[in-house]
Coordinates of C-alpha atoms in Angstrom, one line a residue:
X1 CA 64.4 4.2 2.7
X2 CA 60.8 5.5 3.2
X3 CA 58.6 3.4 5.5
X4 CA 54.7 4.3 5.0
X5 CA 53.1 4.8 8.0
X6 CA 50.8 1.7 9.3
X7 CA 47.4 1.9 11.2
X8 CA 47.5 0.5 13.9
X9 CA 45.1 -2.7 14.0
X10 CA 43.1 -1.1 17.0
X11 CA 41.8 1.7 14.8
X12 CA 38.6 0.5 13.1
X13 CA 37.9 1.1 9.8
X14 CA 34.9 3.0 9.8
X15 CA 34.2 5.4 12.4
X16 CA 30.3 4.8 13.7
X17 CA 28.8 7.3 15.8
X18 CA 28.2 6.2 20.0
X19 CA 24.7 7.2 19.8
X20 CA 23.9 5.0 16.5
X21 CA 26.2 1.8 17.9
X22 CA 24.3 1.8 20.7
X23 CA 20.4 2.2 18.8
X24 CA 21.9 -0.8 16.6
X25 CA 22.7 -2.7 19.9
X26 CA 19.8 -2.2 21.2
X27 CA 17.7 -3.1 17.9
X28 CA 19.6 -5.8 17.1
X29 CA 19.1 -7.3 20.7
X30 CA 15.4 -6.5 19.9
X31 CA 15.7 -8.8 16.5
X32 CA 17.0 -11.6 18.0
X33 CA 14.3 -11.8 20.8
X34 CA 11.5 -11.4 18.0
X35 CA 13.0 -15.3 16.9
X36 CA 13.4 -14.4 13.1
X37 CA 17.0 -13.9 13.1
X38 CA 19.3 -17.1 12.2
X39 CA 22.7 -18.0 10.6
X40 CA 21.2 -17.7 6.8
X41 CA 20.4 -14.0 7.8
X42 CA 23.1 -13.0 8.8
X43 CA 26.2 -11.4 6.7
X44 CA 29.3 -13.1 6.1
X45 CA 31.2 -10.7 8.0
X46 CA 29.1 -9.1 10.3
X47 CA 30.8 -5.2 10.5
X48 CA 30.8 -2.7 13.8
X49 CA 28.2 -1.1 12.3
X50 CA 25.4 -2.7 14.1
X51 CA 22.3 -0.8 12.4
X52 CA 23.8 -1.8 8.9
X53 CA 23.8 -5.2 9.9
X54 CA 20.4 -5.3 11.2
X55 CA 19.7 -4.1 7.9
X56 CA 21.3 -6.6 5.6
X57 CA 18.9 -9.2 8.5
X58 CA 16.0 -7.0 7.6
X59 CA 16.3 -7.4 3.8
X60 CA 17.2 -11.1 4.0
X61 CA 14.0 -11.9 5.7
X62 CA 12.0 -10.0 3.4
X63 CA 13.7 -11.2 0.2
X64 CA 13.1 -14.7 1.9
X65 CA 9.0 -14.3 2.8
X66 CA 8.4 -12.5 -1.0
X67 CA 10.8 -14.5 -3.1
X68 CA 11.1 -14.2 -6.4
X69 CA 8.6 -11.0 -8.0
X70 CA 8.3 -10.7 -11.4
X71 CA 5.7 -7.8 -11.7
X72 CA 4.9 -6.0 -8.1
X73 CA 8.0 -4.1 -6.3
X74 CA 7.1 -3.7 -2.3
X75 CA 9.2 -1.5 -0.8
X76 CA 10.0 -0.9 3.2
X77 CA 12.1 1.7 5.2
X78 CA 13.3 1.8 8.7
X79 CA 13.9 5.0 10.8
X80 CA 15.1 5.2 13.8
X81 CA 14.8 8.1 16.5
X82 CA 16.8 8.7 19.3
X83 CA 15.9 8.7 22.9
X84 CA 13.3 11.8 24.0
X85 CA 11.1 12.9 26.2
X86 CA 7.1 12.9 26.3
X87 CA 5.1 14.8 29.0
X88 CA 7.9 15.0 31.2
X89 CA 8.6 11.3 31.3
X90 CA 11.8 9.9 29.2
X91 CA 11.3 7.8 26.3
X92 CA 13.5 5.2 24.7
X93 CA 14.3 5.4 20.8
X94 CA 12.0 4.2 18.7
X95 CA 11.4 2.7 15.2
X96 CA 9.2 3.9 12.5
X97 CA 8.2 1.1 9.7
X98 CA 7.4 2.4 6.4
X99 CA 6.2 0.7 3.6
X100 CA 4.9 0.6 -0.1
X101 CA 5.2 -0.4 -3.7
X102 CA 7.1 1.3 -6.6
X103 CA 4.8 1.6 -9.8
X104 CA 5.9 -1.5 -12.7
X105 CA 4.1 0.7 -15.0
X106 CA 1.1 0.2 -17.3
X107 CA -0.2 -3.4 -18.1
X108 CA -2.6 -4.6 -20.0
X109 CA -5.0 -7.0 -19.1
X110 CA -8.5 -6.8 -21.3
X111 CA -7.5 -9.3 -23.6
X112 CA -6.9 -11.9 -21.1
X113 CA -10.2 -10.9 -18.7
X114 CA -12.2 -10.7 -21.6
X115 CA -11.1 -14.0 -23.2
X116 CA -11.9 -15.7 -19.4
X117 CA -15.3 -14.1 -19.4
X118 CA -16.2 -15.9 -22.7
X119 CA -14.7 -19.1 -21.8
X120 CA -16.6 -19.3 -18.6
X121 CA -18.9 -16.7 -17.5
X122 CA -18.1 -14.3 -14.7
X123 CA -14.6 -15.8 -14.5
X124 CA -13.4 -12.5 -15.6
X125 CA -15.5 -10.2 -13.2
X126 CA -14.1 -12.7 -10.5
X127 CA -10.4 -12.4 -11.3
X128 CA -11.0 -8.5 -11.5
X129 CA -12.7 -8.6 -8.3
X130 CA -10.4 -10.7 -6.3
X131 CA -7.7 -8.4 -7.8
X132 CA -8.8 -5.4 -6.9
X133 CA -10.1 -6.6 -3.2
X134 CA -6.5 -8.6 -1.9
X135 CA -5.0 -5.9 -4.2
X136 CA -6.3 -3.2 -1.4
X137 CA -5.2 -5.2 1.5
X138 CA -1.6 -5.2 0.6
X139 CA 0.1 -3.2 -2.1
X140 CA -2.9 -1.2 -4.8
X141 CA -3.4 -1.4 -8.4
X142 CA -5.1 0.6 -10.4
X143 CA -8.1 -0.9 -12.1
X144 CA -10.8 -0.3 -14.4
X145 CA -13.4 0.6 -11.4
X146 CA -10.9 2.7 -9.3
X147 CA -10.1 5.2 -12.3
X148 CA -14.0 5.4 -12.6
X149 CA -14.0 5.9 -9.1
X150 CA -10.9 9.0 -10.0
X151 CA -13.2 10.2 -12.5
X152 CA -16.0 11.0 -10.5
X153 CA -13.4 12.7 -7.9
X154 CA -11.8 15.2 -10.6
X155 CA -14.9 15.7 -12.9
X156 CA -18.3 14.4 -11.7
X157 CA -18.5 16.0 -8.3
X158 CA -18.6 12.6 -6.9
X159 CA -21.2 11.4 -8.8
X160 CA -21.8 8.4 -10.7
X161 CA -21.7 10.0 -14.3
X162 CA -21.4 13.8 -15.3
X163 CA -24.5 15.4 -15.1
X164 CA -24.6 16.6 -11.9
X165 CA -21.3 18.5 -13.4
X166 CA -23.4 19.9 -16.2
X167 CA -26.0 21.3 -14.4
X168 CA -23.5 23.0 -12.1
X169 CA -21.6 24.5 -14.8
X170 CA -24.3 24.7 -17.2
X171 CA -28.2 24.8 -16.1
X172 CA -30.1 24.1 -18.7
X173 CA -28.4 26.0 -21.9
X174 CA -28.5 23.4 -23.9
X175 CA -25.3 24.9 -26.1
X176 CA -23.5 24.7 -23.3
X177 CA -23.8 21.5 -21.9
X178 CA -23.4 20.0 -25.4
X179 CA -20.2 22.1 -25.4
X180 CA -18.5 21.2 -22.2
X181 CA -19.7 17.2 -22.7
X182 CA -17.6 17.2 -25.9
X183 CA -14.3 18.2 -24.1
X184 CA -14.7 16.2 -20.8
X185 CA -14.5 12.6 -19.8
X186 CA -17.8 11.2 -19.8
X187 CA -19.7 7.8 -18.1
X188 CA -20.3 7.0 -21.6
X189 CA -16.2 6.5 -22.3
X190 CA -15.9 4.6 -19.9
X191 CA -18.9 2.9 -21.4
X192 CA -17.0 2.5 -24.4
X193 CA -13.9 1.1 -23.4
X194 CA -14.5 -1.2 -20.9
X195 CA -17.1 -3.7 -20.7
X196 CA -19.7 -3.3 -17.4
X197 CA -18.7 -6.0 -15.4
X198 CA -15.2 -4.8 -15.0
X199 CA -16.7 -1.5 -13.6
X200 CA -18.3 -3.4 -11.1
X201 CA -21.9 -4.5 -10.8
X202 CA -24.1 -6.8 -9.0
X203 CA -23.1 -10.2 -10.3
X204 CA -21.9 -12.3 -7.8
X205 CA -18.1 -14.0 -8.3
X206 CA -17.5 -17.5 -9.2
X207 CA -17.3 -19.5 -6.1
X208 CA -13.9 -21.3 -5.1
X209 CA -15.8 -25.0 -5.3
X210 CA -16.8 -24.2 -9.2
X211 CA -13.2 -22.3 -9.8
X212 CA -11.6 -25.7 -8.6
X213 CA -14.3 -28.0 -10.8
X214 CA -13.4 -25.8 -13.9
X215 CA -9.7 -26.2 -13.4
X216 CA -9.8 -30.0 -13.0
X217 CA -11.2 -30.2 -16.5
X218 CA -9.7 -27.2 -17.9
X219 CA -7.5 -28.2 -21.3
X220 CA -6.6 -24.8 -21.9
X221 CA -3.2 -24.4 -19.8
X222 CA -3.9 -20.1 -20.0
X223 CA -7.0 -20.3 -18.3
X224 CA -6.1 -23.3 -15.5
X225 CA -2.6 -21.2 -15.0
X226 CA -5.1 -18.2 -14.0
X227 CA -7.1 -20.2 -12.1
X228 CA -4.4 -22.0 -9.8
X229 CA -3.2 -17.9 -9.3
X230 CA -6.1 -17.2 -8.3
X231 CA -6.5 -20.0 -6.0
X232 CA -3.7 -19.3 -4.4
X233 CA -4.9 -15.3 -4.0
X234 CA -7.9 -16.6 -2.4
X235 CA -6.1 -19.0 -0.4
X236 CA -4.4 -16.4 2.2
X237 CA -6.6 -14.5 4.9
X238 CA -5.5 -11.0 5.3
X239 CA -7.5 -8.6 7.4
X240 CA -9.2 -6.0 6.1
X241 CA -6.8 -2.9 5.9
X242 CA -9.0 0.7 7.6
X243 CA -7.5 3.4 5.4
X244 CA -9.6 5.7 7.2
X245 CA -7.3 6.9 9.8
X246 CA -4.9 7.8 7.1
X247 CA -5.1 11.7 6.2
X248 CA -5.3 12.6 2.5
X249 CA -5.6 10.8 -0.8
X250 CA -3.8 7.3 -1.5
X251 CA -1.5 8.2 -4.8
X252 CA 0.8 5.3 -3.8
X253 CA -0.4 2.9 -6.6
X254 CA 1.9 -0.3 -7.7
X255 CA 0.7 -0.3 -10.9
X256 CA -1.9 0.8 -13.7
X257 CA -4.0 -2.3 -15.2
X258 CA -4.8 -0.3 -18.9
X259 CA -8.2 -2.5 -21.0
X260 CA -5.7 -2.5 -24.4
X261 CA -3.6 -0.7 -26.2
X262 CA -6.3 1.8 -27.4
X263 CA -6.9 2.4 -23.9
X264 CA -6.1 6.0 -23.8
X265 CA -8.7 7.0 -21.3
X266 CA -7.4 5.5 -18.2
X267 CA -4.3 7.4 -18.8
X268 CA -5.9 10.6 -19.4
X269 CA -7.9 10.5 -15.8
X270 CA -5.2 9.1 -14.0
X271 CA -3.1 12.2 -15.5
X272 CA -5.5 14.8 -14.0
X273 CA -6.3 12.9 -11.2
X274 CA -2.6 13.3 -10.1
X275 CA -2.2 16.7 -10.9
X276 CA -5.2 17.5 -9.1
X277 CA -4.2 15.9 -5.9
X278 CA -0.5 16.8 -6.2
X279 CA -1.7 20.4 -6.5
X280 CA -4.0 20.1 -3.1
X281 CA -0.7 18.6 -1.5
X282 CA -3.0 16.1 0.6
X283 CA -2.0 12.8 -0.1
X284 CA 0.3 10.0 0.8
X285 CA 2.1 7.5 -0.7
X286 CA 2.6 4.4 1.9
X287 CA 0.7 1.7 2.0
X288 CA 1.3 1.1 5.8
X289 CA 3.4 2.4 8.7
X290 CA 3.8 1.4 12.5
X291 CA 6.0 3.4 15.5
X292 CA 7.3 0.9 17.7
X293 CA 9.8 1.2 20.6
X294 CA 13.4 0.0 19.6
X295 CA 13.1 -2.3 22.7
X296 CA 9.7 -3.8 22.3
X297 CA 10.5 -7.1 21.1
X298 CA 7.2 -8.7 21.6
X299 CA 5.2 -5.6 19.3
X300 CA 8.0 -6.5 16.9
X301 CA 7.4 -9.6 16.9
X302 CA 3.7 -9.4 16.0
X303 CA 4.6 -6.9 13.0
X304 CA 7.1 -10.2 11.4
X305 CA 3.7 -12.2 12.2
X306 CA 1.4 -10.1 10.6
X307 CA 3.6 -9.7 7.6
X308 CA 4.3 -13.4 6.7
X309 CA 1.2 -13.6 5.2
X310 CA 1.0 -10.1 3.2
X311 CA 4.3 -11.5 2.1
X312 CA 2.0 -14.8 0.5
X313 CA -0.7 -12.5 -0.4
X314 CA 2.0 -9.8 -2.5
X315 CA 3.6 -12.9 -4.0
X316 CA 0.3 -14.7 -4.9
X317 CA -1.0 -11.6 -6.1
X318 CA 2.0 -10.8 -8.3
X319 CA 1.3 -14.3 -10.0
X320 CA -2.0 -13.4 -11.1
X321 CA -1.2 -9.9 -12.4
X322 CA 1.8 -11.5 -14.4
X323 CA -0.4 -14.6 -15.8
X324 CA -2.6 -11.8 -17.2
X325 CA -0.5 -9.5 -18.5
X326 CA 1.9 -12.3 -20.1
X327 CA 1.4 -14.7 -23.3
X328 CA -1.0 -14.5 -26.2
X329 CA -4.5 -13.9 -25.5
X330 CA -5.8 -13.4 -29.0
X331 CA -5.6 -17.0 -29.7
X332 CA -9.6 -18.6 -29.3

């Protein structure tokens, strides 16, 4: 009879290269000095690939600090680098953090910003503002005043409106500038589709002690389910993020917050804004990224700190973007 040949039990069954076993030893060492690794973490059958396991640790704990998202989708990647040299002097491998959000699309949220500015005044520009501002800190969302912002980039010169653009192009033929105004965005569209305080403005936001008054006596559930969001958007401190050591234009948006559904300006910039920066080739896409030693527990360990709460901020903020972009807002 034929007998079919056995492996022996010594032979593993995937074959892992030395140099990556031994950057997963090392990184996984490094995970379990950082204090965030435990027995929930860890996989069921923990392989001999170490780096794969650090992973399935990696994406537990962020699964865990975000929870359950219903609108934003952060991203992060790990890459690591093998052992070099630097000036003459050896240096260990090292880790590079990546990370971002993938787009959910276009949303709209003018019926529900609107509807909050006439049931209490500024309550809208407030919700828009504190959007946009924790918004910047952790993952970016278009909004109504950063496609304005867009539109001065690709048409305006930089300026505030177009004339600046006519006068370049134009001078004072008066044909001409009447020509070139009808087949370019104007101020006065944005005018049009938006109403001024979600392009910014001087008006100051509602204050937290007033939000909190209104939503004790609030009988509309829409407006006090708003309000709690956004009380819980307020309620985590991030630091202020410096984008200006980053090279290049930010195109890595999470989303695009659209007025309505006649809203057909915001993708028209956005459109040529994109094209004009993918064209240039200067831009990134990340929201952040840190290089940190394989074997530097403790710098580790302050990245899991600092994240905790842009993991509360992310999932606060993807509360408020959903309560705006969900349910009936017609209704007076």
């Amino acid at each position: 009879m034929f007998q079919l040949p056995v492996v022996d039990p010594c032979i593993p069954c995937a074959l892992v290269p030395q140099a990556s076993r031994r950057r997963g030893a090392l990184l996984a060492r490094t995970l379990l000095r950082t204090g965030i690794v435990d027995a929930a973490l860890m996989p069921a059958r923990p392989g001999p690939d170490h780096l794969r396991n650090c992973q399935t640790v990696l994406e537990g704990w962020v699964r865990r600090e975000l929870g359950a998202l219903r609108m934003l989708r952060p991203y992060f990647a790990m890459n690591l680098r093998e052992a070099g040299s630097d000036a003459g002097h050896a240096v260990g491998p090292s880790c590079t953090i990546e990370w971002g959000g993938e787009s959910f699309g276009v949303r709209w949220v003018g019926p529900a910003l609107e509807f909050l500015e006439r049931h209490q005044p500024r309550l809208g520009r407030t919700v828009l503002h504190v959007l946009e501002r924790q918004a910047f800190r952790t993952l970016p969302i278009y909004t109504p005043a950063i496609v304005m912002e867009c539109a001065s980039d690709v048409y305006w010169y930089g300026e505030s409106d177009e004339d600046m653009a006519l006068e370049e192009a134009c001078g004072d033929d008066a044909d001409e500038r009447k020509a070139m105004r009808d087949n370019m965005v104007t101020r006065a569209m944005f005018d049009s589709t938006f109403p001024g305080w979600a392009l910014g403005g001087r008006s100051r936001p509602v204050g937290r002690r007033t939000l909190q008054r209104i939503a004790e006596s609030e009988s509309d559930h829409r407006v006090a389910n708003v309000i709690e969001s956004l009380m819980s958007v307020l309620g985590v401190e991030l630091p202020t993020y410096d984008w200006s050591f980053r090279e290049g234009r930010f195109v890595g948006f999470s989303g695009v917050l659209a007025w309505g559904r006649e809203d057909e300006l915001t993708g028209r910039v956005l459109d040529d804004y994109e094209q004009m920066v993918s064209e240039s080739g200067d831009y990134f896409e990340t929201c952040g990224e840190l290089t940190i030693a394989v074997e530097d527990h403790e710098t580790f360990a302050h990245w899991f700190d600092a994240m905790r709460p842009w993991c509360r901020a992310t999932r606060a903020l993807d509360g408020l973007i959903w309560q705006l972009c969900e349910g009936d807002w017609s209704a007076k």
